[in-house]
């Protein structure tokens, strides 16, 4: 029952931006940072990043991250990863709003690689590669 909980809708302009982001041609790591506008109860774009490392994004979750992954056989892919975390120290009702809105965002952006992290300090290349190994 909780998997269908929707608290916030996704801003249509963000949905369009996410579709374009999915098919970007650049070969660098990039991210889209999103947040919830509490008054409008809407998931909105906060910031876009080009050529950014996981280390630089550690404090910026939740995000959509296009990651340059080099496979053991030398192939290169660019998996689109949604890395979700509720803001640290926010009120319980805000935590519920973030958690409930995650499903709507995943559906709107048609995301398949969805990972949740509790502690931003755990976000590393090794962590992401381990999570992505499930999809190989």
Coordinates of C-alpha atoms in Angstrom, one line a residue:
X1 CA 0.0 0.0 0.0
X2 CA 2.8 2.4 0.8
X3 CA 4.4 1.8 -2.6
X4 CA 1.4 3.7 -4.2
X5 CA 1.5 6.6 -1.9
X6 CA 1.9 9.9 -3.8
X7 CA 2.2 13.1 -1.9
X8 CA 3.6 15.5 -4.6
X9 CA 3.2 15.7 -8.3
X10 CA 6.2 16.3 -10.6
X11 CA 6.5 19.7 -12.3
X12 CA 5.8 19.2 -16.0
X13 CA 8.9 21.2 -17.0
X14 CA 11.0 18.9 -14.8
X15 CA 9.5 15.8 -16.5
X16 CA 10.5 17.3 -19.9
X17 CA 14.0 18.1 -18.6
X18 CA 14.4 14.5 -17.3
X19 CA 13.5 13.1 -20.7
X20 CA 16.1 15.3 -22.4
X21 CA 18.6 14.4 -19.8
X22 CA 18.1 10.7 -20.4
X23 CA 19.1 11.0 -24.0
X24 CA 22.0 13.5 -23.6
X25 CA 25.0 13.1 -25.9
X26 CA 27.7 14.3 -23.6
X27 CA 30.2 11.7 -22.2
X28 CA 30.8 13.3 -18.8
X29 CA 29.1 12.5 -15.5
X30 CA 26.1 14.9 -15.0
X31 CA 23.4 15.4 -12.5
X32 CA 20.0 17.0 -12.0
X33 CA 19.2 18.0 -8.4
X34 CA 15.6 18.1 -7.4
X35 CA 13.7 19.3 -4.4
X36 CA 10.1 19.5 -3.2
X37 CA 8.4 22.9 -3.2
X38 CA 6.4 22.4 0.1
X39 CA 3.9 25.1 -0.6
X40 CA 3.0 23.8 -4.1
X41 CA 3.5 20.2 -3.2
X42 CA 5.5 19.8 -6.4
X43 CA 8.9 18.1 -7.2
X44 CA 10.9 20.8 -9.0
X45 CA 14.3 21.3 -10.6
X46 CA 16.8 22.9 -8.2
X47 CA 20.1 22.7 -10.1
X48 CA 21.8 21.0 -13.0
X49 CA 25.5 19.9 -13.0
X50 CA 27.8 19.0 -15.9
X51 CA 31.1 17.0 -15.5
X52 CA 30.6 16.4 -11.8
X53 CA 31.9 13.6 -9.6
X54 CA 30.1 11.7 -6.9
X55 CA 32.4 13.3 -4.4
X56 CA 31.2 16.7 -5.4
X57 CA 27.5 15.6 -5.2
X58 CA 27.6 13.9 -1.9
X59 CA 25.8 16.8 -0.1
X60 CA 23.3 17.4 -2.9
X61 CA 20.9 14.3 -2.8
X62 CA 18.4 13.4 -4.1
X63 CA 19.6 13.5 -7.6
X64 CA 19.4 12.0 -11.1
X65 CA 22.9 11.0 -12.1
X66 CA 24.3 10.1 -15.5
X67 CA 27.3 8.0 -14.7
X68 CA 30.1 7.0 -17.1
X69 CA 30.6 3.3 -16.3
X70 CA 33.5 1.3 -17.8
X71 CA 32.7 -2.4 -17.8
X72 CA 35.3 -5.1 -17.3
X73 CA 35.3 -5.9 -21.0
X74 CA 36.1 -2.3 -21.9
X75 CA 32.6 -1.3 -23.0
X76 CA 31.3 2.1 -21.8
X77 CA 27.7 2.8 -20.7
X78 CA 26.0 5.8 -19.2
X79 CA 23.4 4.4 -16.7
X80 CA 20.9 6.9 -15.5
X81 CA 20.7 6.5 -11.7
X82 CA 18.2 8.0 -9.3
X83 CA 19.9 8.3 -6.0
X84 CA 17.4 9.2 -3.3
X85 CA 17.8 10.5 0.2
X86 CA 15.5 12.6 2.4
X87 CA 17.2 15.7 3.7
X88 CA 18.9 15.1 7.0
X89 CA 17.2 16.6 10.0
X90 CA 13.9 17.4 8.4
X91 CA 10.6 17.0 10.2
X92 CA 8.7 13.7 10.0
X93 CA 6.0 15.1 7.8
X94 CA 8.7 16.3 5.4
X95 CA 10.3 12.9 5.4
X96 CA 6.9 11.4 4.5
X97 CA 6.5 13.9 1.7
X98 CA 9.9 13.0 0.2
X99 CA 9.3 9.3 0.5
X100 CA 5.8 9.5 -0.9
X101 CA 6.8 11.6 -3.8
X102 CA 9.7 9.3 -4.8
X103 CA 7.3 6.9 -6.6
X104 CA 5.7 9.6 -8.7
X105 CA 9.0 10.9 -9.8
X106 CA 10.3 7.4 -10.7
X107 CA 7.1 6.8 -12.8
X108 CA 7.2 10.2 -14.5
X109 CA 10.8 9.9 -15.5
X110 CA 10.6 6.1 -16.3
X111 CA 13.6 5.4 -14.1
X112 CA 14.8 1.8 -13.6
X113 CA 18.0 2.3 -11.5
X114 CA 16.7 3.7 -8.3
X115 CA 18.9 3.6 -5.2
X116 CA 18.3 4.9 -1.7
X117 CA 21.1 6.0 0.6
X118 CA 20.7 7.0 4.2
X119 CA 24.1 8.5 4.8
X120 CA 25.5 10.8 2.1
X121 CA 29.0 9.9 3.3
X122 CA 28.4 6.3 2.0
X123 CA 28.1 7.6 -1.6
X124 CA 31.2 6.6 -3.5
X125 CA 32.2 5.1 -6.8
X126 CA 32.5 1.7 -5.2
X127 CA 29.0 2.0 -3.7
X128 CA 27.5 3.0 -7.1
X129 CA 29.4 0.3 -9.0
X130 CA 28.2 -2.3 -6.6
X131 CA 24.5 -1.2 -7.0
X132 CA 24.9 -1.1 -10.8
X133 CA 26.4 -4.6 -10.9
X134 CA 22.9 -6.0 -10.4
X135 CA 21.9 -4.7 -13.8
X136 CA 24.8 -6.2 -15.9

